[in-house]
């Protein structure tokens, strides 16, 4: 993967020098914010409510400060990963700023990305290293603890440059869904029919994989990503499949509890976006039009 380190993007908020901070401050969520957390927890399968109630929701201003008042000093490896995330963030957003109006008629608005270590606060509750990277639709920010690349290796995935880029592109795929209104419709339908929460969550995640593939399609066209890079991205997608994770954690697989899709599904939808390069190709939903899919916005 051909890229050049530079200054961190203006769309990055670097909180690695803090033990917390950001988000709501000491005031808490309020009832509207709490309801939003309930809905997001149901859709994503992540327990944001538990994190909030256990102390993540009210972060004091003291907690947001660095422990010794000095700038955070990253290792060379972590510093390189931060610059790779930054480069990818800018490249993916530049790509969508062109593709989204062309293919859907919708303008792209830039998301922010927060780098943190161990713990920070998001508008969706506490962000912790064990949660893994995620996109919060409330504040339209992506949250990444760079130690996740070590976890990805432990799960059998690759932490090569393009594997890391795939993760960033996947989370920004959720931002595209937010812009298109897909995330909001999924949230509504999940509330109306709780039995559909997991299947809808799987469809949402697979679509984000496909949208990451759409970005990857443009990198192949620009000849900045090569065959070996693509294989690393596919390996990363397979490593975070629900069946692979469940088999590692408990030795059995329960498809009815999937929230992100199987390894084969995740690889398949990423490859579909990679090969076709269009938003319209990423119609993962099986509900016969009840959810506005990416394809519904296609002008082609």
Short mmCIF file of C-alpha atoms in Angstrom, two decimals:
data_model
loop_
_atom_site.label_atom_id
_atom_site.label_comp_id
_atom_site.label_asym_id
_atom_site.label_seq_id
_atom_site.Cartn_x
_atom_site.Cartn_y
_atom_site.Cartn_z
CA UNK A 1 0.00 0.00 0.00
CA UNK A 2 1.56 3.26 -1.15
CA UNK A 3 1.12 6.10 1.26
CA UNK A 4 3.25 8.83 2.84
CA UNK A 5 3.12 9.84 6.53
CA UNK A 6 2.42 13.50 7.18
CA UNK A 7 0.76 15.75 9.71
CA UNK A 8 -2.28 14.36 11.51
CA UNK A 9 -5.50 15.24 9.77
CA UNK A 10 -7.50 18.22 10.97
CA UNK A 11 -10.38 15.73 11.29
CA UNK A 12 -8.53 13.78 14.00
CA UNK A 13 -8.98 14.47 17.71
CA UNK A 14 -6.00 12.93 19.47
CA UNK A 15 -6.92 12.00 23.06
CA UNK A 16 -4.12 9.49 23.63
CA UNK A 17 -2.60 11.74 26.29
CA UNK A 18 -5.79 11.70 28.35
CA UNK A 19 -7.20 9.02 30.61
CA UNK A 20 -10.70 10.05 29.54
CA UNK A 21 -12.50 13.15 28.48
CA UNK A 22 -14.52 14.48 25.61
CA UNK A 23 -18.23 13.88 25.27
CA UNK A 24 -20.60 15.21 27.88
CA UNK A 25 -18.38 16.45 30.69
CA UNK A 26 -19.79 16.16 34.20
CA UNK A 27 -23.37 16.83 33.25
CA UNK A 28 -24.43 13.34 32.19
CA UNK A 29 -26.66 12.32 29.33
CA UNK A 30 -30.14 13.45 30.19
CA UNK A 31 -33.21 11.41 29.29
CA UNK A 32 -33.00 11.96 25.51
CA UNK A 33 -29.37 10.88 25.39
CA UNK A 34 -30.13 7.84 27.53
CA UNK A 35 -32.91 6.75 25.17
CA UNK A 36 -30.53 7.16 22.21
CA UNK A 37 -28.00 4.93 23.98
CA UNK A 38 -30.65 2.25 24.51
CA UNK A 39 -31.53 2.26 20.80
CA UNK A 40 -27.90 2.22 19.64
CA UNK A 41 -27.09 -0.62 22.05
CA UNK A 42 -29.96 -2.67 20.62
CA UNK A 43 -28.95 -2.04 17.01
CA UNK A 44 -25.19 -2.52 17.34
CA UNK A 45 -25.13 -5.24 19.98
CA UNK A 46 -22.66 -3.19 22.04
CA UNK A 47 -23.55 -2.52 25.68
CA UNK A 48 -23.18 1.25 25.76
CA UNK A 49 -25.74 1.48 28.57
CA UNK A 50 -23.72 -0.80 30.83
CA UNK A 51 -20.58 1.20 30.18
CA UNK A 52 -22.40 4.44 30.95
CA UNK A 53 -23.98 3.19 34.17
CA UNK A 54 -20.67 1.75 35.37
CA UNK A 55 -19.12 5.18 35.39
CA UNK A 56 -18.44 6.07 31.77
CA UNK A 57 -21.16 8.67 31.44
CA UNK A 58 -19.94 11.42 33.73
CA UNK A 59 -16.34 12.30 33.03
CA UNK A 60 -14.90 15.09 35.13
CA UNK A 61 -12.69 17.79 33.65
CA UNK A 62 -9.80 16.55 35.80
CA UNK A 63 -10.08 13.11 34.26
CA UNK A 64 -9.68 14.58 30.82
CA UNK A 65 -6.22 16.00 31.57
CA UNK A 66 -2.92 14.29 30.95
CA UNK A 67 -1.53 12.77 34.12
CA UNK A 68 1.70 14.80 34.13
CA UNK A 69 0.80 17.77 31.97
CA UNK A 70 3.24 16.80 29.23
CA UNK A 71 2.40 15.90 25.60
CA UNK A 72 1.74 12.23 25.00
CA UNK A 73 4.81 10.39 23.66
CA UNK A 74 3.92 7.49 21.37
CA UNK A 75 6.24 4.66 20.35
CA UNK A 76 7.51 4.80 16.74
CA UNK A 77 5.19 1.91 15.81
CA UNK A 78 2.14 3.59 17.34
CA UNK A 79 3.07 6.91 15.80
CA UNK A 80 3.24 5.26 12.38
CA UNK A 81 -0.19 3.65 12.93
CA UNK A 82 -1.64 7.03 13.89
CA UNK A 83 -0.34 8.56 10.67
CA UNK A 84 -1.69 5.63 8.65
CA UNK A 85 -5.13 6.10 10.20
CA UNK A 86 -4.87 9.81 9.46
CA UNK A 87 -3.89 9.25 5.83
CA UNK A 88 -6.69 6.71 5.36
CA UNK A 89 -9.26 8.96 7.00
CA UNK A 90 -8.46 11.81 4.62
CA UNK A 91 -8.31 9.57 1.55
CA UNK A 92 -11.60 7.80 2.30
CA UNK A 93 -13.38 11.09 2.99
CA UNK A 94 -11.97 12.71 -0.13
CA UNK A 95 -13.20 9.71 -2.12
CA UNK A 96 -16.72 9.85 -0.69
CA UNK A 97 -16.88 13.63 -1.24
CA UNK A 98 -16.67 12.80 -4.95
CA UNK A 99 -18.50 9.46 -5.17
CA UNK A 100 -21.52 10.15 -2.98
CA UNK A 101 -22.89 13.12 -4.96
CA UNK A 102 -22.12 11.34 -8.24
CA UNK A 103 -23.79 8.07 -7.30
CA UNK A 104 -26.55 9.11 -4.88
CA UNK A 105 -27.12 12.84 -5.26
CA UNK A 106 -26.30 13.28 -1.57
CA UNK A 107 -23.54 15.61 -0.37
CA UNK A 108 -20.89 14.09 1.85
CA UNK A 109 -20.17 15.74 5.19
CA UNK A 110 -16.88 14.94 6.87
CA UNK A 111 -16.73 12.82 10.01
CA UNK A 112 -14.21 13.18 12.84
CA UNK A 113 -12.00 10.42 14.23
CA UNK A 114 -10.87 10.14 17.84
CA UNK A 115 -7.63 8.39 18.76
CA UNK A 116 -7.54 7.26 22.38
CA UNK A 117 -5.90 4.81 24.74
CA UNK A 118 -7.84 2.54 27.11
CA UNK A 119 -10.84 4.79 27.66
CA UNK A 120 -12.55 7.95 26.48
CA UNK A 121 -16.08 9.32 26.22
CA UNK A 122 -18.31 9.41 23.16
CA UNK A 123 -21.84 10.65 22.61
CA UNK A 124 -22.78 6.93 22.54
CA UNK A 125 -21.31 6.30 25.99
CA UNK A 126 -17.92 5.09 27.12
CA UNK A 127 -15.38 4.08 24.48
CA UNK A 128 -13.05 1.42 25.81
CA UNK A 129 -10.18 -0.47 24.21
CA UNK A 130 -11.99 -3.81 24.53
CA UNK A 131 -14.96 -2.43 22.55
CA UNK A 132 -12.91 -2.19 19.37
CA UNK A 133 -13.24 0.58 16.75
CA UNK A 134 -16.76 1.93 16.31
CA UNK A 135 -18.73 4.76 14.73
CA UNK A 136 -21.09 6.80 16.89
CA UNK A 137 -23.97 8.20 14.80
CA UNK A 138 -24.90 10.71 17.51
CA UNK A 139 -21.68 12.74 17.31
CA UNK A 140 -20.64 11.41 13.86
CA UNK A 141 -17.23 10.34 15.11
CA UNK A 142 -15.13 7.20 14.69
CA UNK A 143 -13.35 5.98 17.84
CA UNK A 144 -10.14 3.91 17.62
CA UNK A 145 -7.71 2.67 20.25
CA UNK A 146 -4.61 1.76 18.25
CA UNK A 147 -3.99 -1.27 20.47
CA UNK A 148 -6.79 -2.91 18.44
CA UNK A 149 -4.22 -3.90 15.81
CA UNK A 150 -2.66 -6.23 18.41
CA UNK A 151 -6.09 -7.74 19.06
CA UNK A 152 -6.65 -8.17 15.34
CA UNK A 153 -3.44 -10.21 15.09
CA UNK A 154 -4.54 -12.30 18.09
CA UNK A 155 -7.80 -13.08 16.30
CA UNK A 156 -5.88 -14.39 13.32
CA UNK A 157 -6.23 -11.31 11.15
CA UNK A 158 -3.62 -9.16 9.53
CA UNK A 159 -2.44 -5.83 10.89
CA UNK A 160 -0.74 -4.89 7.63
CA UNK A 161 -1.28 -1.35 6.39
CA UNK A 162 -4.30 -2.11 4.23
CA UNK A 163 -5.90 -4.24 6.95
CA UNK A 164 -5.80 -1.19 9.21
CA UNK A 165 -7.12 0.97 6.38
CA UNK A 166 -10.02 -1.47 5.85
CA UNK A 167 -11.10 -0.98 9.49
CA UNK A 168 -11.14 2.81 9.10
CA UNK A 169 -13.00 2.57 5.79
CA UNK A 170 -15.58 0.21 7.34
CA UNK A 171 -16.34 2.67 10.15
CA UNK A 172 -16.67 5.51 7.64
CA UNK A 173 -19.06 3.25 5.74
CA UNK A 174 -21.34 3.61 8.76
CA UNK A 175 -21.02 7.39 8.38
CA UNK A 176 -22.17 7.10 4.77
CA UNK A 177 -25.15 5.04 5.99
CA UNK A 178 -25.93 7.81 8.46
CA UNK A 179 -25.87 10.44 5.70
CA UNK A 180 -28.14 8.32 3.48
CA UNK A 181 -30.66 7.75 6.29
CA UNK A 182 -30.09 3.99 6.35
CA UNK A 183 -28.85 3.87 9.95
CA UNK A 184 -31.89 5.82 11.16
CA UNK A 185 -34.36 3.56 9.36
CA UNK A 186 -32.67 0.44 10.72
CA UNK A 187 -32.88 1.86 14.23
CA UNK A 188 -36.60 2.55 13.77
CA UNK A 189 -37.37 -0.92 12.41
CA UNK A 190 -35.35 -2.57 15.16
CA UNK A 191 -37.49 -0.80 17.73
CA UNK A 192 -40.70 -1.83 15.98
CA UNK A 193 -39.76 -5.50 15.67
CA UNK A 194 -37.16 -6.66 18.24
CA UNK A 195 -36.91 -10.07 16.55
CA UNK A 196 -35.31 -8.33 13.56
CA UNK A 197 -32.62 -6.50 15.54
CA UNK A 198 -29.83 -8.99 14.94
CA UNK A 199 -30.59 -9.63 11.24
CA UNK A 200 -30.83 -5.89 10.60
CA UNK A 201 -27.58 -5.31 12.47
CA UNK A 202 -25.88 -7.94 10.29
CA UNK A 203 -27.21 -6.26 7.14
CA UNK A 204 -25.97 -2.88 8.36
CA UNK A 205 -22.48 -4.20 9.11
CA UNK A 206 -22.17 -6.09 5.84
CA UNK A 207 -23.18 -2.98 3.95
CA UNK A 208 -20.42 -1.05 5.71
CA UNK A 209 -17.99 -3.77 4.57
CA UNK A 210 -19.23 -3.35 1.02
CA UNK A 211 -18.86 0.43 1.21
CA UNK A 212 -15.29 -0.06 2.45
CA UNK A 213 -14.80 -2.17 -0.68
CA UNK A 214 -16.11 0.69 -2.83
CA UNK A 215 -13.32 2.88 -1.48
CA UNK A 216 -10.81 0.05 -2.03
CA UNK A 217 -11.97 -0.10 -5.67
CA UNK A 218 -10.77 3.48 -6.14
CA UNK A 219 -7.39 2.71 -4.57
CA UNK A 220 -6.86 -0.07 -7.12
CA UNK A 221 -7.76 2.31 -9.91
CA UNK A 222 -5.21 4.79 -8.56
CA UNK A 223 -2.66 1.98 -8.21
CA UNK A 224 -1.89 2.72 -4.56
CA UNK A 225 -3.13 -0.67 -3.34
CA UNK A 226 -1.88 -3.97 -4.72
CA UNK A 227 -2.99 -7.61 -4.68
CA UNK A 228 -1.10 -8.47 -1.47
CA UNK A 229 -2.74 -5.50 0.26
CA UNK A 230 -6.20 -6.70 -0.74
CA UNK A 231 -5.47 -10.13 0.70
CA UNK A 232 -4.54 -8.50 4.01
CA UNK A 233 -7.84 -6.62 4.00
CA UNK A 234 -9.79 -9.80 3.31
CA UNK A 235 -7.94 -11.56 6.12
CA UNK A 236 -8.89 -8.76 8.51
CA UNK A 237 -12.54 -9.00 7.43
CA UNK A 238 -12.55 -12.75 8.01
CA UNK A 239 -10.98 -12.39 11.46
CA UNK A 240 -13.88 -10.26 12.73
CA UNK A 241 -16.65 -12.53 11.43
CA UNK A 242 -19.14 -13.55 14.11
CA UNK A 243 -18.64 -17.28 13.49
CA UNK A 244 -14.86 -16.99 13.82
CA UNK A 245 -15.11 -14.93 17.01
CA UNK A 246 -17.69 -17.24 18.59
CA UNK A 247 -15.67 -20.32 17.73
CA UNK A 248 -12.58 -18.77 19.35
CA UNK A 249 -14.46 -17.63 22.45
CA UNK A 250 -16.67 -20.64 23.20
CA UNK A 251 -16.02 -23.33 20.60
CA UNK A 252 -19.54 -23.22 19.14
CA UNK A 253 -21.35 -21.01 16.66
CA UNK A 254 -24.86 -19.54 17.07
CA UNK A 255 -25.94 -17.86 13.81
CA UNK A 256 -29.10 -16.48 15.42
CA UNK A 257 -26.94 -14.31 17.67
CA UNK A 258 -24.83 -12.84 14.85
CA UNK A 259 -24.68 -9.03 14.79
CA UNK A 260 -21.96 -8.45 12.19
CA UNK A 261 -22.10 -11.43 9.82
CA UNK A 262 -20.00 -14.52 9.22
CA UNK A 263 -16.43 -14.39 7.97
CA UNK A 264 -17.58 -15.55 4.53
CA UNK A 265 -20.28 -12.88 4.40
CA UNK A 266 -17.92 -10.11 5.45
CA UNK A 267 -15.29 -11.13 2.92
CA UNK A 268 -17.95 -11.56 0.23
CA UNK A 269 -19.51 -8.13 0.65
CA UNK A 270 -16.16 -6.37 0.90
CA UNK A 271 -15.12 -8.11 -2.33
CA UNK A 272 -18.42 -7.12 -3.99
CA UNK A 273 -17.78 -3.44 -3.27
CA UNK A 274 -14.18 -3.84 -4.40
CA UNK A 275 -15.16 -5.38 -7.72
CA UNK A 276 -18.15 -3.21 -8.60
CA UNK A 277 -17.15 0.11 -7.04
CA UNK A 278 -20.67 1.48 -6.66
CA UNK A 279 -22.95 2.32 -3.78
CA UNK A 280 -25.77 0.59 -5.65
CA UNK A 281 -23.89 -2.71 -5.40
CA UNK A 282 -24.13 -2.64 -1.61
CA UNK A 283 -27.79 -3.63 -1.10
CA UNK A 284 -27.38 -6.10 1.76
CA UNK A 285 -30.92 -5.73 3.11
CA UNK A 286 -33.40 -8.54 2.54
CA UNK A 287 -36.52 -6.72 3.64
CA UNK A 288 -37.99 -6.03 0.22
CA UNK A 289 -37.47 -2.29 0.34
CA UNK A 290 -38.55 -1.64 3.93
CA UNK A 291 -35.06 -0.30 4.59
CA UNK A 292 -33.69 2.39 2.28
CA UNK A 293 -30.69 0.56 0.89
CA UNK A 294 -27.68 2.26 -0.65
CA UNK A 295 -29.03 1.20 -4.04
CA UNK A 296 -32.21 3.21 -3.54
CA UNK A 297 -30.15 6.38 -3.82
CA UNK A 298 -28.38 5.43 -7.02
CA UNK A 299 -28.89 7.81 -9.93
CA UNK A 300 -27.57 5.25 -12.41
#
